mmCIF file with all atom_site columns, C-alpha atoms in Angstrom:
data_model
loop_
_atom_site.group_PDB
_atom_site.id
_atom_site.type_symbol
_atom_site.label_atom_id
_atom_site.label_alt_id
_atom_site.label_comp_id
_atom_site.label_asym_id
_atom_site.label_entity_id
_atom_site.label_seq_id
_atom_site.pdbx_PDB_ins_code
_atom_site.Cartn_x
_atom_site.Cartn_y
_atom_site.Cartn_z
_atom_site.occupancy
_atom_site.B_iso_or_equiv
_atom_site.pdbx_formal_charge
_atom_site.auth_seq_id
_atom_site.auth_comp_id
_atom_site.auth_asym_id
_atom_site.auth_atom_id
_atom_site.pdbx_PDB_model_num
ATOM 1   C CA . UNK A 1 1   ? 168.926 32.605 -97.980 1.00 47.00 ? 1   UNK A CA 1
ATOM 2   C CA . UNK A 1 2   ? 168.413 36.388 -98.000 1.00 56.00 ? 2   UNK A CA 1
ATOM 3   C CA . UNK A 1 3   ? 167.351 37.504 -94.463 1.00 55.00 ? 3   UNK A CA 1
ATOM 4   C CA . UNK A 1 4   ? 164.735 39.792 -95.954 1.00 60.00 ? 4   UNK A CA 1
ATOM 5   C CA . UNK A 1 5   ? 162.816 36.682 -96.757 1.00 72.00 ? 5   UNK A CA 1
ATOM 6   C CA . UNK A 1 6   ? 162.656 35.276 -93.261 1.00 71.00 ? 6   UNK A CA 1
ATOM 7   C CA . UNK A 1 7   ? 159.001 36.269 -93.119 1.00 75.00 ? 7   UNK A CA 1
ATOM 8   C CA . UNK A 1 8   ? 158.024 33.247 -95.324 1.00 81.00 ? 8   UNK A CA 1
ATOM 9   C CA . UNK A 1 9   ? 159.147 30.390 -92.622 1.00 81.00 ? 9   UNK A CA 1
ATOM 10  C CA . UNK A 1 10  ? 157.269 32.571 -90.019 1.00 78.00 ? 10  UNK A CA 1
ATOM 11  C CA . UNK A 1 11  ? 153.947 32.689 -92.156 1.00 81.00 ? 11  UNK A CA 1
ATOM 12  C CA . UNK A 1 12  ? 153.935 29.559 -92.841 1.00 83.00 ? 12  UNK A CA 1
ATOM 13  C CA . UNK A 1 13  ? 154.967 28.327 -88.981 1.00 81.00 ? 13  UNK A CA 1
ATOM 14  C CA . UNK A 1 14  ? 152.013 30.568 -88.258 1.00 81.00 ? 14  UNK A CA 1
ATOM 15  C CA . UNK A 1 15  ? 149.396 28.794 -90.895 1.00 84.00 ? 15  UNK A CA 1
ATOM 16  C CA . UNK A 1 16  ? 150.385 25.337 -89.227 1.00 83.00 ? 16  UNK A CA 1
ATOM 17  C CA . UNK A 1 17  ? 149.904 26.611 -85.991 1.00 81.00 ? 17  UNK A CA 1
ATOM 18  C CA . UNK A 1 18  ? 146.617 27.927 -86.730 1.00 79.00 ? 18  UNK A CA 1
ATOM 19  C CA . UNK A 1 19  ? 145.104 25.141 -88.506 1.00 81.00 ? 19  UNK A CA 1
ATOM 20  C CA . UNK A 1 20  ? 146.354 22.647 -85.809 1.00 80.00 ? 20  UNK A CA 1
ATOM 21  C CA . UNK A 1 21  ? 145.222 24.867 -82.820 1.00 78.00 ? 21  UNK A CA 1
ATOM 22  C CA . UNK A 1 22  ? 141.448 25.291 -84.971 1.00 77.00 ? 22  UNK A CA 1
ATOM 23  C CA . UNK A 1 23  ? 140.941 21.508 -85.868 1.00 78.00 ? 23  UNK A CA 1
ATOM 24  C CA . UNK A 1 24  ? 141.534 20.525 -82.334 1.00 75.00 ? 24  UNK A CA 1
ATOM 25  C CA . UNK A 1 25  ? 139.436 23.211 -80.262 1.00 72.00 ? 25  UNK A CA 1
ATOM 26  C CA . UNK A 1 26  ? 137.074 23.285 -83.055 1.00 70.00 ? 26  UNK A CA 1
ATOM 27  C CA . UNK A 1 27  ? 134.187 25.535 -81.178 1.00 63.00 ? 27  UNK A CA 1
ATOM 28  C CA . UNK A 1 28  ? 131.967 27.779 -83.671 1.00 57.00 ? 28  UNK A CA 1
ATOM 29  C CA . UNK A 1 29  ? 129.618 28.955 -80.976 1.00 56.00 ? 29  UNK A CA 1
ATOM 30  C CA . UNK A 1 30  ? 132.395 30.195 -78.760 1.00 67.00 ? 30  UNK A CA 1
ATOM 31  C CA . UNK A 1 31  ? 134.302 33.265 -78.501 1.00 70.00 ? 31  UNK A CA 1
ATOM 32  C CA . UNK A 1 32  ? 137.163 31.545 -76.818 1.00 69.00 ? 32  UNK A CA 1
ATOM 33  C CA . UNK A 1 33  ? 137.826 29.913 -80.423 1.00 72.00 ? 33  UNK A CA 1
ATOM 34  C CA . UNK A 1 34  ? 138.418 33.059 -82.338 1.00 74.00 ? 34  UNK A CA 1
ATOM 35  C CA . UNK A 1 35  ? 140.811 34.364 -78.658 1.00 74.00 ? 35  UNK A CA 1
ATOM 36  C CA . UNK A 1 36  ? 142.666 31.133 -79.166 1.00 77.00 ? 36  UNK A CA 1
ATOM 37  C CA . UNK A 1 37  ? 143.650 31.814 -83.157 1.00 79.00 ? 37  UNK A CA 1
ATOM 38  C CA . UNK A 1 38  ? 144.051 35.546 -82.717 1.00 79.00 ? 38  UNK A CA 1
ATOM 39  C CA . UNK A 1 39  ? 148.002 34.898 -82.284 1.00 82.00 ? 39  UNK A CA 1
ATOM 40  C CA . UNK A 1 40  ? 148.604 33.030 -84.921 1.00 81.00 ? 40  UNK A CA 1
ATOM 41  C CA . UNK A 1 41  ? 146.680 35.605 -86.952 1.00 82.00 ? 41  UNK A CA 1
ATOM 42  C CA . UNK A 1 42  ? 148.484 38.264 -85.629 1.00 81.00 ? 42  UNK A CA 1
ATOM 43  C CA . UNK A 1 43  ? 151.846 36.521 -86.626 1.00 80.00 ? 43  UNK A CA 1
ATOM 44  C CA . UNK A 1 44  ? 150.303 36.077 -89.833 1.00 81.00 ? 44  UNK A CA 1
ATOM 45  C CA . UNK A 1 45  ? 149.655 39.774 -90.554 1.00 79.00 ? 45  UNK A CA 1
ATOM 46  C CA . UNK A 1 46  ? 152.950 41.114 -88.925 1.00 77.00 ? 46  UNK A CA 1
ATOM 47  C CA . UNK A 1 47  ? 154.917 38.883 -90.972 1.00 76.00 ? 47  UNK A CA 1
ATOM 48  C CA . UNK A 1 48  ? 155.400 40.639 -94.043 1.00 76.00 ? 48  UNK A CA 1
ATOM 49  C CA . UNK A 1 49  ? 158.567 42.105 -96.030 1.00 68.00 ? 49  UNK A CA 1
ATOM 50  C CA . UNK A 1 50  ? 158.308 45.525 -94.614 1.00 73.00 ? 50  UNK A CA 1
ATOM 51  C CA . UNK A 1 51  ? 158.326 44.269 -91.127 1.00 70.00 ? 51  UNK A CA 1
ATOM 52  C CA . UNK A 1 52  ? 162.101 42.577 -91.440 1.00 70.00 ? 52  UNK A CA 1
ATOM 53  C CA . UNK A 1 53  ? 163.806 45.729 -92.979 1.00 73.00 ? 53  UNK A CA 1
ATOM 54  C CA . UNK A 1 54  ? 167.055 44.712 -91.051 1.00 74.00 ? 54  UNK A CA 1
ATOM 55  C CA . UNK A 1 55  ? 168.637 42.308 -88.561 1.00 78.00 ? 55  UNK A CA 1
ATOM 56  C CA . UNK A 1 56  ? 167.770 43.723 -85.479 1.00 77.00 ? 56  UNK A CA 1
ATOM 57  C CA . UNK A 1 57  ? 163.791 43.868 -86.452 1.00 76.00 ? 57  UNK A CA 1
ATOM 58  C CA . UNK A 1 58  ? 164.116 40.165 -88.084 1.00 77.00 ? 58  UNK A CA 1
ATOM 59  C CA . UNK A 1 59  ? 165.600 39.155 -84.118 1.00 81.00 ? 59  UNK A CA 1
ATOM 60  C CA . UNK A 1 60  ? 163.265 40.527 -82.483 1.00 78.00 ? 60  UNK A CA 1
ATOM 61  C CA . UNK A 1 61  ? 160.583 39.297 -84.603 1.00 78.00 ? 61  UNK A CA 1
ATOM 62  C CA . UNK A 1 62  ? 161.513 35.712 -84.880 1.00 81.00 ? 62  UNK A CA 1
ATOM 63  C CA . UNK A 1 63  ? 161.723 35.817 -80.921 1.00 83.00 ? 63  UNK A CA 1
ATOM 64  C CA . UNK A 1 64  ? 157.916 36.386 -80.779 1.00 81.00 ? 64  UNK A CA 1
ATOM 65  C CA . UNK A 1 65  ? 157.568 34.230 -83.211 1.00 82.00 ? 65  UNK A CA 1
ATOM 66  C CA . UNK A 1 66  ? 159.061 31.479 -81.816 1.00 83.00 ? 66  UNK A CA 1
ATOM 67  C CA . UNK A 1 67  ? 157.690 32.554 -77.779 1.00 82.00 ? 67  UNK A CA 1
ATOM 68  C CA . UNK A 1 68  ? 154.267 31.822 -80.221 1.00 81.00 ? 68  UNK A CA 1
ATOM 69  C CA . UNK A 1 69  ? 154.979 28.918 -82.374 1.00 81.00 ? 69  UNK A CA 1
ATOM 70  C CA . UNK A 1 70  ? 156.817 26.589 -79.230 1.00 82.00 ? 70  UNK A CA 1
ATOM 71  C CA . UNK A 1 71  ? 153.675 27.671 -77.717 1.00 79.00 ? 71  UNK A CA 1
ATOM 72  C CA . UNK A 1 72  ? 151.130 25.825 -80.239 1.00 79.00 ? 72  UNK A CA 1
ATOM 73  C CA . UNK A 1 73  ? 152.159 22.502 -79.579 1.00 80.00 ? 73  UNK A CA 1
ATOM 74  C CA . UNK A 1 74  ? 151.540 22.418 -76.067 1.00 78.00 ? 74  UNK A CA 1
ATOM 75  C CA . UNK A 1 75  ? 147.793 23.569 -77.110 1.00 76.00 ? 75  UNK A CA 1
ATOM 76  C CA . UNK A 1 76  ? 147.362 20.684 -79.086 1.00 76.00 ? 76  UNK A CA 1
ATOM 77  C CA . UNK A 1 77  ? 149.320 17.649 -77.419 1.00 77.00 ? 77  UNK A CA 1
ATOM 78  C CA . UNK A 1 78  ? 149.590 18.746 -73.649 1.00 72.00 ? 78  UNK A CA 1
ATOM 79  C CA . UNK A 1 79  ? 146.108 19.453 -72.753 1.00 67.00 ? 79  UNK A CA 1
ATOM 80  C CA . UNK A 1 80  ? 143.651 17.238 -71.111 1.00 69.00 ? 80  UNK A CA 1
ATOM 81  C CA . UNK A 1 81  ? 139.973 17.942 -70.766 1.00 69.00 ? 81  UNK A CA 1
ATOM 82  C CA . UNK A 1 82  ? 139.083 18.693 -67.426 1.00 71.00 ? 82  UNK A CA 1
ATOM 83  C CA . UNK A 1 83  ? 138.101 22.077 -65.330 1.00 71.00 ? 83  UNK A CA 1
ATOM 84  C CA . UNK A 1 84  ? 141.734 23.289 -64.970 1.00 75.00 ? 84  UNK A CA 1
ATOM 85  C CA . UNK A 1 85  ? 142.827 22.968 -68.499 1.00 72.00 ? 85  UNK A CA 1
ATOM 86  C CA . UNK A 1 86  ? 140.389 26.330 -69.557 1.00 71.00 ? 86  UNK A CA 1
ATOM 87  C CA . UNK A 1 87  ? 142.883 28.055 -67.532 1.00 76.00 ? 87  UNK A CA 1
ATOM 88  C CA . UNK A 1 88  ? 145.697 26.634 -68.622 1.00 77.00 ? 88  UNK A CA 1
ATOM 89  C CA . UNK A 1 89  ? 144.575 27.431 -72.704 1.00 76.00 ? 89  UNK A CA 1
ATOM 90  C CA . UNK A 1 90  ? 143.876 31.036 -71.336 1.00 76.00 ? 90  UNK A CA 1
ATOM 91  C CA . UNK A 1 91  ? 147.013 31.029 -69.770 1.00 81.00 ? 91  UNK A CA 1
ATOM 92  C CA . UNK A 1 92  ? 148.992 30.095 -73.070 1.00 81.00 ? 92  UNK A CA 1
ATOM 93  C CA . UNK A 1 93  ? 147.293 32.446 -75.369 1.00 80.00 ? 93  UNK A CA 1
ATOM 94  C CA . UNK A 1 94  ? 148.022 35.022 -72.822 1.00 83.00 ? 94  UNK A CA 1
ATOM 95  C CA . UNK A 1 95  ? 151.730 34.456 -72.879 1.00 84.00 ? 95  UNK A CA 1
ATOM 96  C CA . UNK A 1 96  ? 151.318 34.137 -76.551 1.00 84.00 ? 96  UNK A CA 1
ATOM 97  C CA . UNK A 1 97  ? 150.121 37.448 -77.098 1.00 84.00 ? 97  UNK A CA 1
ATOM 98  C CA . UNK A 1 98  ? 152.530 39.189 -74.552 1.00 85.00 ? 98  UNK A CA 1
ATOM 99  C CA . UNK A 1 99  ? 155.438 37.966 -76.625 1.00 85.00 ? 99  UNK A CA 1
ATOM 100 C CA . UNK A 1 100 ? 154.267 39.330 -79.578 1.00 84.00 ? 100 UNK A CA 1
ATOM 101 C CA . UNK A 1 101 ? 152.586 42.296 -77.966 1.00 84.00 ? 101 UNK A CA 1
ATOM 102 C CA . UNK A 1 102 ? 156.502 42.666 -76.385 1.00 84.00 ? 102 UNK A CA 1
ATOM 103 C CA . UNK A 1 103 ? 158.307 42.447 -79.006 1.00 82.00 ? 103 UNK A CA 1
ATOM 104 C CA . UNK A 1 104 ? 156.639 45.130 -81.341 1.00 81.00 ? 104 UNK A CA 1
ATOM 105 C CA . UNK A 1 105 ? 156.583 47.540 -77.818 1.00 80.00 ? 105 UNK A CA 1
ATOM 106 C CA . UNK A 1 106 ? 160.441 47.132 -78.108 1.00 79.00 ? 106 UNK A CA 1
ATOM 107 C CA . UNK A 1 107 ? 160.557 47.910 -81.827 1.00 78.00 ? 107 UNK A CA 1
ATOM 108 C CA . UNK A 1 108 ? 158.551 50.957 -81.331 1.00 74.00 ? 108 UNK A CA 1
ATOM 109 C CA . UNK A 1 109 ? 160.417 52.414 -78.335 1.00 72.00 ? 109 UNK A CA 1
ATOM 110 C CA . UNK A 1 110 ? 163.455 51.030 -79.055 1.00 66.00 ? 110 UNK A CA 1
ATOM 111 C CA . UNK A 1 111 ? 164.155 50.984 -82.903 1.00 66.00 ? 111 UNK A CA 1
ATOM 112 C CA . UNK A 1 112 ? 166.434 53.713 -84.208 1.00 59.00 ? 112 UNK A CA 1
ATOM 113 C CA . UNK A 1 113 ? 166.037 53.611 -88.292 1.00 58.00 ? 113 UNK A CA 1
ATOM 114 C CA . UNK A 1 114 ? 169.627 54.506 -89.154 1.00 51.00 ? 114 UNK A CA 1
ATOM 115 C CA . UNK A 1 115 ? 168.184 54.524 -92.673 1.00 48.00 ? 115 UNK A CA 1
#
């Protein structure tokens, strides 16, 4: 597999997550719905071929990716429905975002093109 395609897995880990974290907290009156798929949306977008010009941004990358993806799961199957668990979502998509927001702060401050 050529690493420059590595995006692909990533989109599509990102479409799963998304469509299993909308059909369960399906809320179209809320504002908390479109918060709770902005993530995955944002994995979406960043995941394209010009993102993963070399090893060291693919790394990076898949590490948010990943901090995001693990992540989904525990939205959909560890949740209960009671007072505390609005927290706990918030929580997640929180940490969700941080990792991505991380990663592409280390890319920018960090990322020498050599090119």
């Amino acid at each position: 597999m050529n690493y420059k395609k590595m995006y692909y897995p990533v989109k599509a880990l990102a479409v799963l997550s998304l469509v299993a974290v909308a059909i369960k907290y399906w809320m179209p009156t809320e504002i908390g719905f479109a918060f709770m798929l902005l993530p995955y949306l944002l994995l979406y977008f960043l995941a394209n071929a010009k993102n993963y010009k070399n090893k060291r941004l693919i790394f990076i990358r898949i590490i948010a990716a990943l901090c995001t993806i693990i992540l989904a799961p525990v939205l959909v199957f560890g949740i209960e429905p009671d007072p505390q668990a609005g927290i706990g979502i918030m929580f997640l998509l929180i940490m969700q975002l941080a990792a991505i927001s991380a990663s592409e702060f280390i890319i920018l401050f960090f990322y020498v093109d050599n090119d």
